[in-house]
Short mmCIF file of N, CA and C in Angstrom, two decimals:
data_model
loop_
_atom_site.label_atom_id
_atom_site.label_comp_id
_atom_site.label_asym_id
_atom_site.label_seq_id
_atom_site.Cartn_x
_atom_site.Cartn_y
_atom_site.Cartn_z
N MET A 25 99.80 85.63 76.14
CA MET A 25 100.27 85.14 74.87
C MET A 25 101.79 85.02 74.93
N ASN A 26 102.33 83.94 74.40
CA ASN A 26 103.77 83.71 74.40
C ASN A 26 104.45 84.55 73.34
N SER A 27 105.71 84.89 73.58
CA SER A 27 106.48 85.59 72.55
C SER A 27 107.00 84.56 71.56
N PRO A 28 107.18 84.95 70.28
CA PRO A 28 107.67 84.00 69.27
C PRO A 28 109.02 83.43 69.66
N ARG A 29 109.21 82.16 69.36
CA ARG A 29 110.48 81.50 69.65
C ARG A 29 111.52 81.93 68.63
N LYS A 30 112.74 82.03 69.07
CA LYS A 30 113.84 82.37 68.19
C LYS A 30 114.33 81.09 67.53
N ALA A 31 114.52 81.14 66.23
CA ALA A 31 114.98 79.97 65.49
C ALA A 31 116.50 79.84 65.62
N SER A 32 116.96 78.64 65.93
CA SER A 32 118.39 78.41 65.97
C SER A 32 118.89 78.20 64.55
N PRO A 33 120.14 78.59 64.25
CA PRO A 33 120.61 78.49 62.87
C PRO A 33 120.82 77.07 62.40
N GLU A 34 120.94 76.08 63.31
CA GLU A 34 121.15 74.72 62.86
C GLU A 34 119.89 74.15 62.22
N ALA A 35 119.27 73.16 62.69
CA ALA A 35 118.17 72.46 62.01
C ALA A 35 116.87 73.25 62.06
N VAL A 36 116.51 73.86 60.94
CA VAL A 36 115.23 74.56 60.83
C VAL A 36 114.50 73.96 59.63
N GLU A 37 113.28 73.53 59.84
CA GLU A 37 112.47 72.95 58.78
C GLU A 37 111.24 73.82 58.56
N MET A 38 110.81 73.94 57.32
CA MET A 38 109.59 74.66 56.99
C MET A 38 108.53 73.63 56.60
N VAL A 39 107.34 73.82 57.12
CA VAL A 39 106.21 72.95 56.82
C VAL A 39 105.12 73.82 56.21
N GLU A 40 104.43 73.30 55.20
CA GLU A 40 103.33 74.04 54.58
C GLU A 40 102.02 73.30 54.81
N VAL A 41 100.95 74.06 55.09
CA VAL A 41 99.62 73.50 55.30
C VAL A 41 98.68 74.15 54.29
N GLN A 42 98.01 73.34 53.49
CA GLN A 42 97.05 73.82 52.51
C GLN A 42 95.64 73.67 53.09
N GLY A 43 94.68 74.27 52.44
CA GLY A 43 93.29 74.00 52.77
C GLY A 43 92.60 75.06 53.61
N GLU A 44 91.33 74.81 53.83
CA GLU A 44 90.46 75.79 54.47
C GLU A 44 90.73 75.99 55.95
N HIS A 45 91.37 75.03 56.60
CA HIS A 45 91.60 75.12 58.04
C HIS A 45 92.89 75.84 58.40
N ARG A 46 93.63 76.28 57.39
CA ARG A 46 94.95 76.85 57.67
C ARG A 46 94.88 78.10 58.54
N TRP A 47 93.80 78.90 58.42
CA TRP A 47 93.70 80.12 59.24
C TRP A 47 93.49 79.78 60.71
N LEU A 48 92.68 78.75 60.99
CA LEU A 48 92.49 78.33 62.38
C LEU A 48 93.80 77.82 62.98
N ILE A 49 94.52 77.03 62.20
CA ILE A 49 95.81 76.52 62.66
C ILE A 49 96.77 77.67 62.87
N TYR A 50 96.80 78.60 61.93
CA TYR A 50 97.67 79.78 62.02
C TYR A 50 97.41 80.57 63.31
N GLN A 51 96.14 80.84 63.58
CA GLN A 51 95.80 81.63 64.77
C GLN A 51 96.25 80.93 66.05
N ARG A 52 96.05 79.62 66.13
CA ARG A 52 96.45 78.90 67.34
C ARG A 52 97.97 78.86 67.49
N LEU A 53 98.68 78.65 66.38
CA LEU A 53 100.14 78.63 66.44
C LEU A 53 100.69 79.99 66.85
N GLN A 54 100.05 81.07 66.39
CA GLN A 54 100.45 82.41 66.80
C GLN A 54 100.29 82.56 68.31
N GLN A 55 99.19 82.05 68.85
CA GLN A 55 98.96 82.12 70.30
C GLN A 55 100.04 81.37 71.07
N LEU A 56 100.55 80.30 70.48
CA LEU A 56 101.59 79.50 71.12
C LEU A 56 102.98 80.08 70.90
N GLY A 57 103.09 81.13 70.09
CA GLY A 57 104.38 81.75 69.83
C GLY A 57 105.22 81.02 68.81
N ILE A 58 104.59 80.21 67.97
CA ILE A 58 105.31 79.46 66.94
C ILE A 58 105.39 80.32 65.68
N ILE A 59 106.58 80.40 65.10
CA ILE A 59 106.82 81.23 63.93
C ILE A 59 106.11 80.63 62.72
N CYS A 60 105.17 81.41 62.14
CA CYS A 60 104.45 80.95 60.97
C CYS A 60 103.95 82.15 60.18
N ASN A 61 103.55 81.89 58.93
CA ASN A 61 103.10 82.95 58.03
C ASN A 61 101.96 82.40 57.19
N CYS A 62 100.89 83.18 57.07
CA CYS A 62 99.75 82.75 56.27
C CYS A 62 99.23 83.94 55.48
N SER A 63 99.43 83.91 54.17
CA SER A 63 98.96 84.97 53.28
C SER A 63 97.75 84.47 52.51
N ALA A 64 96.97 85.40 51.97
CA ALA A 64 95.78 85.04 51.19
C ALA A 64 96.18 84.18 50.00
N TYR A 65 95.43 83.12 49.77
CA TYR A 65 95.61 82.20 48.65
C TYR A 65 96.98 81.50 48.65
N GLN A 66 97.61 81.45 49.79
CA GLN A 66 98.91 80.79 49.93
C GLN A 66 98.81 79.78 51.07
N PRO A 67 99.66 78.75 51.05
CA PRO A 67 99.64 77.80 52.17
C PRO A 67 100.20 78.44 53.43
N LEU A 68 99.79 77.91 54.56
CA LEU A 68 100.36 78.29 55.85
C LEU A 68 101.77 77.72 55.90
N ARG A 69 102.73 78.57 56.22
CA ARG A 69 104.13 78.13 56.34
C ARG A 69 104.53 78.20 57.80
N ILE A 70 105.06 77.09 58.30
CA ILE A 70 105.40 76.97 59.71
C ILE A 70 106.88 76.65 59.84
N ARG A 71 107.56 77.37 60.72
CA ARG A 71 108.98 77.10 60.97
C ARG A 71 109.10 76.16 62.16
N ILE A 72 109.69 75.00 61.91
CA ILE A 72 109.91 73.99 62.95
C ILE A 72 111.36 74.11 63.40
N VAL A 73 111.55 74.56 64.65
CA VAL A 73 112.91 74.79 65.15
C VAL A 73 113.38 73.71 66.12
N ASP A 74 112.45 72.94 66.67
CA ASP A 74 112.83 71.89 67.61
C ASP A 74 111.70 70.87 67.71
N SER A 75 111.96 69.80 68.45
CA SER A 75 110.97 68.73 68.55
C SER A 75 109.71 69.18 69.29
N ALA A 76 109.85 70.09 70.26
CA ALA A 76 108.67 70.59 70.98
C ALA A 76 107.74 71.35 70.03
N THR A 77 108.31 72.14 69.14
CA THR A 77 107.51 72.86 68.15
C THR A 77 106.80 71.88 67.23
N LEU A 78 107.50 70.84 66.80
CA LEU A 78 106.90 69.84 65.93
C LEU A 78 105.71 69.16 66.60
N VAL A 79 105.84 68.80 67.86
CA VAL A 79 104.75 68.16 68.59
C VAL A 79 103.57 69.11 68.74
N GLN A 80 103.84 70.39 69.01
CA GLN A 80 102.75 71.36 69.14
C GLN A 80 102.02 71.54 67.82
N VAL A 81 102.75 71.62 66.71
CA VAL A 81 102.12 71.75 65.39
C VAL A 81 101.27 70.52 65.10
N TRP A 82 101.80 69.34 65.40
CA TRP A 82 101.06 68.09 65.19
C TRP A 82 99.78 68.10 66.02
N SER A 83 99.88 68.49 67.29
CA SER A 83 98.73 68.50 68.18
C SER A 83 97.66 69.49 67.73
N VAL A 84 98.07 70.70 67.39
CA VAL A 84 97.12 71.72 66.93
C VAL A 84 96.43 71.25 65.65
N SER A 85 97.20 70.69 64.72
CA SER A 85 96.63 70.22 63.46
C SER A 85 95.59 69.13 63.70
N ARG A 86 95.90 68.18 64.58
CA ARG A 86 94.95 67.11 64.89
C ARG A 86 93.67 67.66 65.49
N GLN A 87 93.81 68.60 66.43
CA GLN A 87 92.63 69.16 67.10
C GLN A 87 91.71 69.86 66.11
N ILE A 88 92.27 70.46 65.09
CA ILE A 88 91.46 71.22 64.13
C ILE A 88 90.97 70.34 62.98
N LEU A 89 91.79 69.41 62.51
CA LEU A 89 91.46 68.65 61.32
C LEU A 89 90.61 67.40 61.60
N LEU A 90 90.72 66.83 62.79
CA LEU A 90 89.96 65.62 63.10
C LEU A 90 88.63 65.97 63.75
N THR A 91 87.66 65.09 63.57
CA THR A 91 86.37 65.29 64.21
C THR A 91 86.48 64.94 65.70
N ARG A 92 85.50 65.38 66.45
CA ARG A 92 85.46 65.07 67.89
C ARG A 92 85.44 63.56 68.11
N GLY A 93 84.69 62.85 67.28
CA GLY A 93 84.62 61.39 67.39
C GLY A 93 85.97 60.73 67.13
N GLN A 94 86.69 61.21 66.13
CA GLN A 94 88.02 60.66 65.83
C GLN A 94 88.99 60.92 66.99
N LEU A 95 88.92 62.11 67.56
CA LEU A 95 89.79 62.43 68.70
C LEU A 95 89.45 61.56 69.91
N ALA A 96 88.16 61.35 70.15
CA ALA A 96 87.73 60.51 71.27
C ALA A 96 88.20 59.07 71.07
N HIS A 97 88.08 58.56 69.84
CA HIS A 97 88.53 57.19 69.54
C HIS A 97 90.03 57.06 69.76
N TRP A 98 90.81 58.05 69.32
CA TRP A 98 92.26 58.03 69.51
C TRP A 98 92.61 58.01 71.00
N LEU A 99 91.91 58.83 71.78
CA LEU A 99 92.16 58.89 73.22
C LEU A 99 91.81 57.56 73.89
N GLU A 100 90.70 56.95 73.48
CA GLU A 100 90.32 55.65 74.03
C GLU A 100 91.38 54.60 73.74
N ARG A 101 91.93 54.62 72.52
CA ARG A 101 92.99 53.67 72.16
C ARG A 101 94.23 53.89 73.02
N CYS A 102 94.55 55.14 73.31
CA CYS A 102 95.70 55.44 74.19
C CYS A 102 95.47 54.85 75.57
N TRP A 103 94.26 55.00 76.09
CA TRP A 103 93.94 54.46 77.41
C TRP A 103 94.02 52.94 77.40
N GLU A 104 93.55 52.31 76.31
CA GLU A 104 93.63 50.86 76.21
C GLU A 104 95.08 50.40 76.22
N LEU A 105 95.93 51.08 75.48
CA LEU A 105 97.35 50.72 75.44
C LEU A 105 97.99 50.92 76.80
N GLU A 106 97.65 52.00 77.47
CA GLU A 106 98.20 52.27 78.80
C GLU A 106 97.74 51.20 79.78
N GLY A 107 96.48 50.80 79.70
CA GLY A 107 95.95 49.78 80.59
C GLY A 107 96.56 48.41 80.33
N SER A 108 96.89 48.10 79.08
CA SER A 108 97.47 46.80 78.77
C SER A 108 98.88 46.67 79.32
N GLU A 109 99.59 47.78 79.50
CA GLU A 109 100.94 47.73 80.07
C GLU A 109 100.88 47.31 81.53
N ASP A 110 99.81 47.66 82.22
CA ASP A 110 99.67 47.31 83.64
C ASP A 110 99.50 45.81 83.85
N THR A 111 98.95 45.11 82.86
CA THR A 111 98.67 43.69 83.03
C THR A 111 99.85 42.81 82.61
N VAL A 112 100.84 43.38 81.97
CA VAL A 112 102.00 42.59 81.54
C VAL A 112 102.96 42.45 82.71
N GLU A 113 103.31 41.19 83.02
CA GLU A 113 104.24 40.95 84.12
C GLU A 113 105.66 40.94 83.59
N PRO A 114 106.59 41.55 84.33
CA PRO A 114 107.99 41.54 83.89
C PRO A 114 108.57 40.14 83.96
N GLU A 115 109.51 39.85 83.09
CA GLU A 115 110.13 38.52 83.05
C GLU A 115 111.28 38.43 84.01
#
């Protein structure tokens, strides 16, 4: 398990997550060492200290909130976009 990241005093943003999935998100973010707090009947509060933390929060949220089918469709679209770049000839 990673140790919690230290927040730098400059740009720190707080994000709140409502709903039934907040505990699952909280547990995964704790495993990743991301600073967050989740109390009973309160939203999950997440401290965003850098762009890497933001991407991890986004990724964890997608994995928990989207269905397997939605995730598979998103991944297929990424592959299609990656494949279309190979067919474009430079000018």
